[in-house]
Amino acid sequence: MTIGKLIARPLAKGVSEIAQPLIHTGTEAAEKAVIQTVKQPSKVFSESSQKLLNKISAYFKRIPADSKVSNPIKINLEGNSAGFTMDKTLSGGRTKVVLKDMLEEGKDFSARVPRQSSLQLIFDKNGQLVNGDLCTHLGFGISDHVAFERAGKNIRRMTYGGTSYMPVGGDAHWVPVAQTQSTHASMRDVRGYLWSDAGRNNNLADALERSPFGELLMHLAELKTSL
Protein backbone atom coordinates (compact mmCIF):
# COMPACT_ATOMS: atom_id res chain seq x y z
CA MET A 1 0.00 0.00 0.00
CA THR A 2 1.38 3.38 -0.94
CA ILE A 3 1.82 6.41 1.31
CA GLY A 4 -0.89 8.29 -0.55
CA LYS A 5 -3.53 5.71 0.42
CA LEU A 6 -5.28 5.47 3.75
CA ILE A 7 -3.51 3.14 6.16
CA ALA A 8 -5.88 0.89 8.08
CA ARG A 9 -6.12 1.49 11.80
CA PRO A 10 -6.13 -0.26 14.59
CA LEU A 11 -2.79 -1.26 16.02
CA ALA A 12 -2.28 -4.78 17.22
CA LYS A 13 -2.22 -5.15 21.00
CA GLY A 14 1.08 -6.99 20.69
CA VAL A 15 2.00 -7.74 24.27
CA SER A 16 0.17 -9.37 27.16
CA GLU A 17 0.72 -8.49 30.80
CA ILE A 18 3.46 -10.36 32.63
CA ALA A 19 3.82 -10.48 36.39
CA GLN A 20 7.58 -10.18 36.68
CA PRO A 21 9.11 -6.93 35.35
CA LEU A 22 12.10 -7.03 33.07
CA ILE A 23 15.07 -5.66 34.97
CA HIS A 24 17.79 -6.65 32.53
CA THR A 25 18.13 -4.11 29.71
CA GLY A 26 20.51 -6.10 27.53
CA THR A 27 19.43 -7.09 24.05
CA GLU A 28 19.43 -10.88 24.50
CA ALA A 29 17.34 -10.92 27.67
CA ALA A 30 14.92 -8.31 26.39
CA GLU A 31 14.52 -10.09 23.04
CA LYS A 32 13.65 -13.37 24.75
CA ALA A 33 11.07 -11.78 27.03
CA VAL A 34 9.40 -9.83 24.24
CA ILE A 35 9.19 -12.78 21.86
CA GLN A 36 7.46 -14.83 24.55
CA THR A 37 4.74 -12.21 24.98
CA VAL A 38 3.94 -11.08 21.43
CA LYS A 39 0.55 -12.15 20.04
CA GLN A 40 -0.22 -12.55 16.35
CA PRO A 41 -0.76 -9.03 14.95
CA SER A 42 -3.42 -7.81 12.56
CA LYS A 43 -1.87 -6.53 9.33
CA VAL A 44 -2.13 -2.76 9.01
CA PHE A 45 0.23 -2.04 6.07
CA SER A 46 3.30 -3.51 4.35
CA GLU A 47 4.96 -6.54 5.90
CA SER A 48 8.25 -4.71 6.59
CA SER A 49 6.54 -1.74 8.26
CA GLN A 50 4.33 -4.10 10.27
CA LYS A 51 7.38 -6.01 11.55
CA LEU A 52 9.05 -2.79 12.64
CA LEU A 53 5.90 -1.49 14.30
CA ASN A 54 5.24 -4.74 16.17
CA LYS A 55 8.79 -4.97 17.48
CA ILE A 56 9.04 -1.34 18.58
CA SER A 57 5.60 -1.50 20.21
CA ALA A 58 6.48 -4.70 22.06
CA TYR A 59 9.68 -3.25 23.49
CA PHE A 60 7.98 0.02 24.42
CA LYS A 61 5.43 -1.91 26.49
CA ARG A 62 7.96 -4.29 28.01
CA ILE A 63 11.02 -2.18 28.84
CA PRO A 64 10.75 -0.56 32.31
CA ALA A 65 10.81 3.19 32.80
CA ASP A 66 14.22 4.83 33.32
CA SER A 67 16.03 2.09 31.40
CA LYS A 68 17.43 1.71 27.92
CA VAL A 69 18.42 -0.86 25.30
CA SER A 70 21.70 0.34 23.82
CA ASN A 71 22.56 -2.73 21.76
CA PRO A 72 20.38 -2.57 18.63
CA ILE A 73 17.39 -4.88 18.31
CA LYS A 74 17.90 -6.31 14.82
CA ILE A 75 15.18 -7.08 12.28
CA ASN A 76 15.58 -8.69 8.86
CA LEU A 77 13.63 -6.71 6.25
CA GLU A 78 13.78 -8.74 3.05
CA GLY A 79 17.55 -9.08 3.20
CA ASN A 80 18.13 -5.59 4.58
CA SER A 81 19.36 -5.70 8.18
CA ALA A 82 17.62 -3.01 10.23
CA GLY A 83 17.71 -2.33 13.94
CA PHE A 84 16.74 0.11 16.66
CA THR A 85 17.76 1.27 20.11
CA MET A 86 15.38 2.49 22.81
CA ASP A 87 15.98 5.00 25.61
CA LYS A 88 13.31 5.52 28.28
CA THR A 89 15.42 7.79 30.48
CA LEU A 90 14.30 11.09 28.88
CA SER A 91 12.57 13.72 31.01
CA GLY A 92 8.78 13.79 31.18
CA GLY A 93 8.50 10.05 30.66
CA ARG A 94 9.43 10.33 27.00
CA THR A 95 11.11 7.57 24.99
CA LYS A 96 13.65 7.90 22.20
CA VAL A 97 13.88 5.28 19.45
CA VAL A 98 16.59 5.37 16.77
CA LEU A 99 15.95 3.10 13.79
CA LYS A 100 18.49 2.40 11.02
CA ASP A 101 18.84 0.09 8.03
CA MET A 102 21.94 -1.25 6.26
CA LEU A 103 23.46 -2.46 9.53
CA GLU A 104 26.90 -4.01 9.20
CA GLU A 105 28.46 -6.60 11.49
CA GLY A 106 31.13 -5.11 13.70
CA LYS A 107 30.04 -1.52 13.02
CA ASP A 108 29.02 0.68 15.93
CA PHE A 109 25.32 1.51 15.69
CA SER A 110 25.99 5.24 16.10
CA ALA A 111 28.53 5.32 13.26
CA ARG A 112 27.57 6.68 9.83
CA VAL A 113 27.28 3.95 7.20
CA PRO A 114 27.16 4.67 3.43
CA ARG A 115 23.70 4.31 1.84
CA GLN A 116 22.08 4.14 5.29
CA SER A 117 18.66 5.61 6.08
CA SER A 118 17.40 6.32 9.60
CA LEU A 119 14.35 7.34 11.60
CA GLN A 120 14.58 9.01 15.01
CA LEU A 121 11.38 8.96 17.06
CA ILE A 122 10.36 10.59 20.35
CA PHE A 123 7.26 9.18 22.06
CA ASP A 124 5.36 10.57 25.03
CA LYS A 125 4.58 8.47 28.11
CA ASN A 126 1.44 7.14 26.41
CA GLY A 127 3.33 5.91 23.36
CA GLN A 128 2.18 8.64 20.99
CA LEU A 129 4.74 10.07 18.58
CA VAL A 130 5.59 13.71 19.34
CA ASN A 131 8.72 14.20 17.21
CA GLY A 132 10.28 12.38 14.30
CA ASP A 133 13.21 12.88 11.95
CA LEU A 134 13.38 10.76 8.80
CA CYS A 135 16.71 10.71 6.97
CA THR A 136 16.82 8.98 3.59
CA HIS A 137 19.95 8.28 1.56
CA LEU A 138 19.62 9.64 -1.99
CA GLY A 139 23.07 8.82 -3.32
CA PHE A 140 26.21 10.91 -3.96
CA GLY A 141 26.54 11.64 -0.25
CA ILE A 142 23.17 13.43 -0.13
CA SER A 143 20.45 12.73 2.41
CA ASP A 144 16.84 13.83 2.45
CA HIS A 145 15.01 14.85 5.67
CA VAL A 146 11.38 14.88 6.75
CA ALA A 147 10.60 16.25 10.21
CA PHE A 148 7.42 15.59 12.20
CA GLU A 149 6.08 17.42 15.26
CA ARG A 150 2.94 16.97 17.37
CA ALA A 151 2.11 19.77 19.80
CA GLY A 152 -0.70 21.39 21.76
CA LYS A 153 -4.11 19.85 21.20
CA ASN A 154 -2.81 17.16 18.84
CA ILE A 155 -1.72 19.69 16.22
CA ARG A 156 0.53 17.90 13.72
CA ARG A 157 3.00 19.19 11.17
CA MET A 158 5.51 17.64 8.79
CA THR A 159 8.30 19.72 7.29
CA TYR A 160 10.00 18.80 4.05
CA GLY A 161 12.09 20.97 1.77
CA GLY A 162 11.38 24.08 3.83
CA THR A 163 7.63 23.52 3.38
CA SER A 164 5.28 22.77 6.26
CA TYR A 165 2.47 20.25 5.72
CA MET A 166 -0.65 19.50 7.75
CA PRO A 167 -3.28 16.70 7.49
CA VAL A 168 -6.59 17.62 5.86
CA GLY A 169 -9.69 15.43 5.56
CA GLY A 170 -8.16 12.52 7.42
CA ASP A 171 -4.67 11.18 8.03
CA ALA A 172 -4.00 10.09 4.43
CA HIS A 173 -3.76 13.58 2.93
CA TRP A 174 -1.14 16.13 3.97
CA VAL A 175 -1.15 19.49 2.22
CA PRO A 176 1.42 22.33 2.23
CA VAL A 177 0.63 25.30 4.47
CA ALA A 178 3.80 27.36 3.97
CA GLN A 179 6.26 27.61 1.09
CA THR A 180 9.86 28.80 1.14
CA GLN A 181 12.02 29.94 -1.75
CA SER A 182 14.77 28.20 -3.69
CA THR A 183 16.82 26.50 -0.96
CA HIS A 184 15.85 22.97 -0.01
CA ALA A 185 16.66 23.18 3.71
CA SER A 186 16.40 19.41 4.25
CA MET A 187 18.82 18.33 1.52
CA ARG A 188 22.41 18.33 2.75
CA ASP A 189 25.58 16.59 1.73
CA VAL A 190 27.65 14.51 4.16
CA ARG A 191 29.39 17.66 5.43
CA GLY A 192 26.07 19.36 6.20
CA TYR A 193 26.21 21.89 3.35
CA LEU A 194 22.95 22.92 1.72
CA TRP A 195 22.30 22.03 -1.91
CA SER A 196 20.36 24.09 -4.43
CA ASP A 197 16.73 23.16 -4.90
CA ALA A 198 16.02 24.90 -8.21
CA GLY A 199 13.47 22.91 -10.17
CA ARG A 200 13.18 20.11 -7.61
CA ASN A 201 9.75 18.77 -6.69
CA ASN A 202 9.22 19.28 -2.96
CA ASN A 203 6.57 16.62 -2.57
CA LEU A 204 6.08 15.09 0.87
CA ALA A 205 4.40 11.93 -0.42
CA ASP A 206 7.32 11.26 -2.79
CA ALA A 207 9.83 11.80 0.02
CA LEU A 208 8.03 9.31 2.25
CA GLU A 209 7.75 6.78 -0.57
CA ARG A 210 11.51 6.92 -1.16
CA SER A 211 12.31 5.92 2.41
CA PRO A 212 12.18 2.38 3.83
CA PHE A 213 10.77 3.98 6.99
CA GLY A 214 8.40 6.51 5.41
CA GLU A 215 5.30 4.36 5.75
CA LEU A 216 6.03 3.77 9.44
CA LEU A 217 6.45 7.49 10.12
CA MET A 218 3.20 8.25 8.28
CA HIS A 219 1.34 5.72 10.42
CA LEU A 220 2.79 6.95 13.72
CA ALA A 221 1.89 10.53 12.73
CA GLU A 222 -1.83 9.69 12.64
CA LEU A 223 -4.21 11.47 15.01
CA LYS A 224 -4.97 8.64 17.43
CA THR A 225 -2.13 6.18 16.82
CA SER A 226 0.01 5.11 19.76
CA LEU A 227 2.29 2.18 20.51
C-alpha positions as a printed NumPy array, in Angstrom:
array([[  0.   ,   0.   ,   0.   ],
       [  1.382,   3.385,  -0.945],
       [  1.818,   6.405,   1.313],
       [ -0.888,   8.286,  -0.553],
       [ -3.529,   5.711,   0.418],
       [ -5.284,   5.466,   3.753],
       [ -3.507,   3.137,   6.164],
       [ -5.875,   0.892,   8.078],
       [ -6.119,   1.49 ,  11.797],
       [ -6.134,  -0.255,  14.591],
       [ -2.786,  -1.258,  16.02 ],
       [ -2.276,  -4.784,  17.224],
       [ -2.219,  -5.148,  20.997],
       [  1.078,  -6.993,  20.689],
       [  1.997,  -7.74 ,  24.273],
       [  0.175,  -9.373,  27.157],
       [  0.718,  -8.492,  30.801],
       [  3.462, -10.364,  32.635],
       [  3.819, -10.476,  36.391],
       [  7.58 , -10.18 ,  36.685],
       [  9.105,  -6.934,  35.349],
       [ 12.103,  -7.032,  33.066],
       [ 15.072,  -5.663,  34.97 ],
       [ 17.794,  -6.654,  32.525],
       [ 18.131,  -4.113,  29.712],
       [ 20.507,  -6.098,  27.532],
       [ 19.433,  -7.093,  24.049],
       [ 19.433, -10.879,  24.499],
       [ 17.335, -10.92 ,  27.672],
       [ 14.918,  -8.31 ,  26.391],
       [ 14.521, -10.089,  23.039],
       [ 13.651, -13.367,  24.746],
       [ 11.075, -11.782,  27.032],
       [  9.398,  -9.825,  24.243],
       [  9.194, -12.784,  21.859],
       [  7.458, -14.83 ,  24.545],
       [  4.74 , -12.208,  24.982],
       [  3.935, -11.082,  21.434],
       [  0.545, -12.147,  20.038],
       [ -0.22 , -12.553,  16.35 ],
       [ -0.764,  -9.028,  14.946],
       [ -3.418,  -7.812,  12.555],
       [ -1.871,  -6.53 ,   9.335],
       [ -2.128,  -2.764,   9.006],
       [  0.228,  -2.043,   6.073],
       [  3.304,  -3.506,   4.349],
       [  4.964,  -6.539,   5.897],
       [  8.247,  -4.714,   6.586],
       [  6.543,  -1.743,   8.264],
       [  4.331,  -4.103,  10.271],
       [  7.375,  -6.012,  11.546],
       [  9.046,  -2.788,  12.644],
       [  5.9  ,  -1.488,  14.302],
       [  5.237,  -4.736,  16.174],
       [  8.788,  -4.972,  17.478],
       [  9.042,  -1.339,  18.583],
       [  5.599,  -1.499,  20.211],
       [  6.478,  -4.702,  22.056],
       [  9.683,  -3.247,  23.495],
       [  7.977,   0.02 ,  24.423],
       [  5.434,  -1.911,  26.493],
       [  7.957,  -4.286,  28.011],
       [ 11.021,  -2.178,  28.838],
       [ 10.75 ,  -0.561,  32.314],
       [ 10.814,   3.192,  32.804],
       [ 14.219,   4.832,  33.323],
       [ 16.026,   2.088,  31.401],
       [ 17.434,   1.709,  27.919],
       [ 18.417,  -0.856,  25.298],
       [ 21.7  ,   0.337,  23.819],
       [ 22.559,  -2.731,  21.76 ],
       [ 20.377,  -2.571,  18.632],
       [ 17.394,  -4.885,  18.314],
       [ 17.903,  -6.31 ,  14.823],
       [ 15.18 ,  -7.081,  12.283],
       [ 15.583,  -8.686,   8.855],
       [ 13.63 ,  -6.713,   6.253],
       [ 13.779,  -8.739,   3.055],
       [ 17.55 ,  -9.082,   3.196],
       [ 18.127,  -5.588,   4.583],
       [ 19.36 ,  -5.703,   8.176],
       [ 17.625,  -3.006,  10.228],
       [ 17.707,  -2.326,  13.936],
       [ 16.745,   0.111,  16.656],
       [ 17.764,   1.272,  20.11 ],
       [ 15.379,   2.493,  22.805],
       [ 15.98 ,   5.003,  25.611],
       [ 13.315,   5.515,  28.276],
       [ 15.422,   7.789,  30.484],
       [ 14.303,  11.09 ,  28.882],
       [ 12.568,  13.717,  31.012],
       [  8.782,  13.792,  31.184],
       [  8.5  ,  10.051,  30.661],
       [  9.434,  10.33 ,  26.997],
       [ 11.114,   7.57 ,  24.994],
       [ 13.65 ,   7.9  ,  22.196],
       [ 13.882,   5.279,  19.454],
       [ 16.591,   5.368,  16.771],
       [ 15.951,   3.103,  13.79 ],
       [ 18.486,   2.399,  11.015],
       [ 18.838,   0.088,   8.033],
       [ 21.935,  -1.254,   6.258],
       [ 23.458,  -2.456,   9.526],
       [ 26.901,  -4.015,   9.201],
       [ 28.46 ,  -6.603,  11.488],
       [ 31.132,  -5.107,  13.703],
       [ 30.043,  -1.519,  13.016],
       [ 29.021,   0.678,  15.927],
       [ 25.316,   1.51 ,  15.693],
       [ 25.987,   5.235,  16.103],
       [ 28.533,   5.317,  13.255],
       [ 27.569,   6.676,   9.833],
       [ 27.283,   3.955,   7.201],
       [ 27.165,   4.668,   3.432],
       [ 23.699,   4.314,   1.841],
       [ 22.084,   4.14 ,   5.287],
       [ 18.659,   5.614,   6.085],
       [ 17.397,   6.321,   9.595],
       [ 14.349,   7.345,  11.601],
       [ 14.579,   9.012,  15.006],
       [ 11.383,   8.956,  17.059],
       [ 10.36 ,  10.588,  20.348],
       [  7.257,   9.177,  22.065],
       [  5.365,  10.573,  25.035],
       [  4.583,   8.467,  28.108],
       [  1.436,   7.145,  26.414],
       [  3.326,   5.91 ,  23.363],
       [  2.178,   8.639,  20.987],
       [  4.738,  10.069,  18.584],
       [  5.592,  13.708,  19.344],
       [  8.722,  14.203,  17.208],
       [ 10.277,  12.383,  14.296],
       [ 13.211,  12.881,  11.947],
       [ 13.376,  10.765,   8.8  ],
       [ 16.713,  10.713,   6.974],
       [ 16.819,   8.976,   3.591],
       [ 19.95 ,   8.281,   1.561],
       [ 19.615,   9.64 ,  -1.992],
       [ 23.073,   8.825,  -3.322],
       [ 26.213,  10.906,  -3.958],
       [ 26.537,  11.64 ,  -0.247],
       [ 23.172,  13.432,  -0.13 ],
       [ 20.454,  12.732,   2.414],
       [ 16.837,  13.833,   2.452],
       [ 15.011,  14.853,   5.671],
       [ 11.383,  14.876,   6.746],
       [ 10.598,  16.25 ,  10.206],
       [  7.421,  15.594,  12.197],
       [  6.075,  17.419,  15.256],
       [  2.943,  16.973,  17.373],
       [  2.112,  19.773,  19.8  ],
       [ -0.7  ,  21.386,  21.76 ],
       [ -4.113,  19.851,  21.196],
       [ -2.81 ,  17.156,  18.84 ],
       [ -1.722,  19.694,  16.223],
       [  0.53 ,  17.905,  13.723],
       [  3.002,  19.189,  11.172],
       [  5.509,  17.64 ,   8.794],
       [  8.297,  19.717,   7.287],
       [ 10.005,  18.798,   4.047],
       [ 12.092,  20.971,   1.771],
       [ 11.377,  24.084,   3.827],
       [  7.633,  23.519,   3.379],
       [  5.284,  22.774,   6.263],
       [  2.472,  20.251,   5.717],
       [ -0.654,  19.495,   7.746],
       [ -3.279,  16.698,   7.487],
       [ -6.591,  17.615,   5.861],
       [ -9.691,  15.433,   5.56 ],
       [ -8.158,  12.52 ,   7.423],
       [ -4.673,  11.18 ,   8.029],
       [ -4.001,  10.088,   4.433],
       [ -3.761,  13.584,   2.925],
       [ -1.144,  16.128,   3.971],
       [ -1.146,  19.492,   2.215],
       [  1.422,  22.331,   2.227],
       [  0.631,  25.296,   4.469],
       [  3.803,  27.358,   3.971],
       [  6.26 ,  27.605,   1.09 ],
       [  9.864,  28.795,   1.142],
       [ 12.019,  29.941,  -1.747],
       [ 14.767,  28.202,  -3.693],
       [ 16.817,  26.502,  -0.962],
       [ 15.851,  22.974,  -0.01 ],
       [ 16.658,  23.175,   3.709],
       [ 16.405,  19.411,   4.249],
       [ 18.82 ,  18.335,   1.522],
       [ 22.414,  18.329,   2.755],
       [ 25.584,  16.585,   1.733],
       [ 27.654,  14.511,   4.163],
       [ 29.386,  17.661,   5.433],
       [ 26.074,  19.358,   6.198],
       [ 26.212,  21.889,   3.35 ],
       [ 22.949,  22.918,   1.722],
       [ 22.296,  22.03 ,  -1.908],
       [ 20.362,  24.088,  -4.435],
       [ 16.725,  23.165,  -4.896],
       [ 16.024,  24.897,  -8.212],
       [ 13.472,  22.911, -10.172],
       [ 13.182,  20.112,  -7.607],
       [  9.75 ,  18.767,  -6.688],
       [  9.218,  19.284,  -2.957],
       [  6.571,  16.619,  -2.571],
       [  6.077,  15.091,   0.866],
       [  4.401,  11.926,  -0.421],
       [  7.324,  11.256,  -2.793],
       [  9.833,  11.799,   0.021],
       [  8.027,   9.312,   2.255],
       [  7.754,   6.78 ,  -0.574],
       [ 11.509,   6.922,  -1.163],
       [ 12.311,   5.917,   2.409],
       [ 12.182,   2.383,   3.829],
       [ 10.766,   3.983,   6.988],
       [  8.405,   6.512,   5.408],
       [  5.296,   4.36 ,   5.751],
       [  6.028,   3.769,   9.438],
       [  6.448,   7.492,  10.121],
       [  3.201,   8.245,   8.277],
       [  1.341,   5.722,  10.418],
       [  2.785,   6.949,  13.716],
       [  1.886,  10.525,  12.731],
       [ -1.833,   9.692,  12.642],
       [ -4.214,  11.471,  15.007],
       [ -4.968,   8.643,  17.429],
       [ -2.134,   6.177,  16.818],
       [  0.015,   5.113,  19.762],
       [  2.292,   2.181,  20.512]])
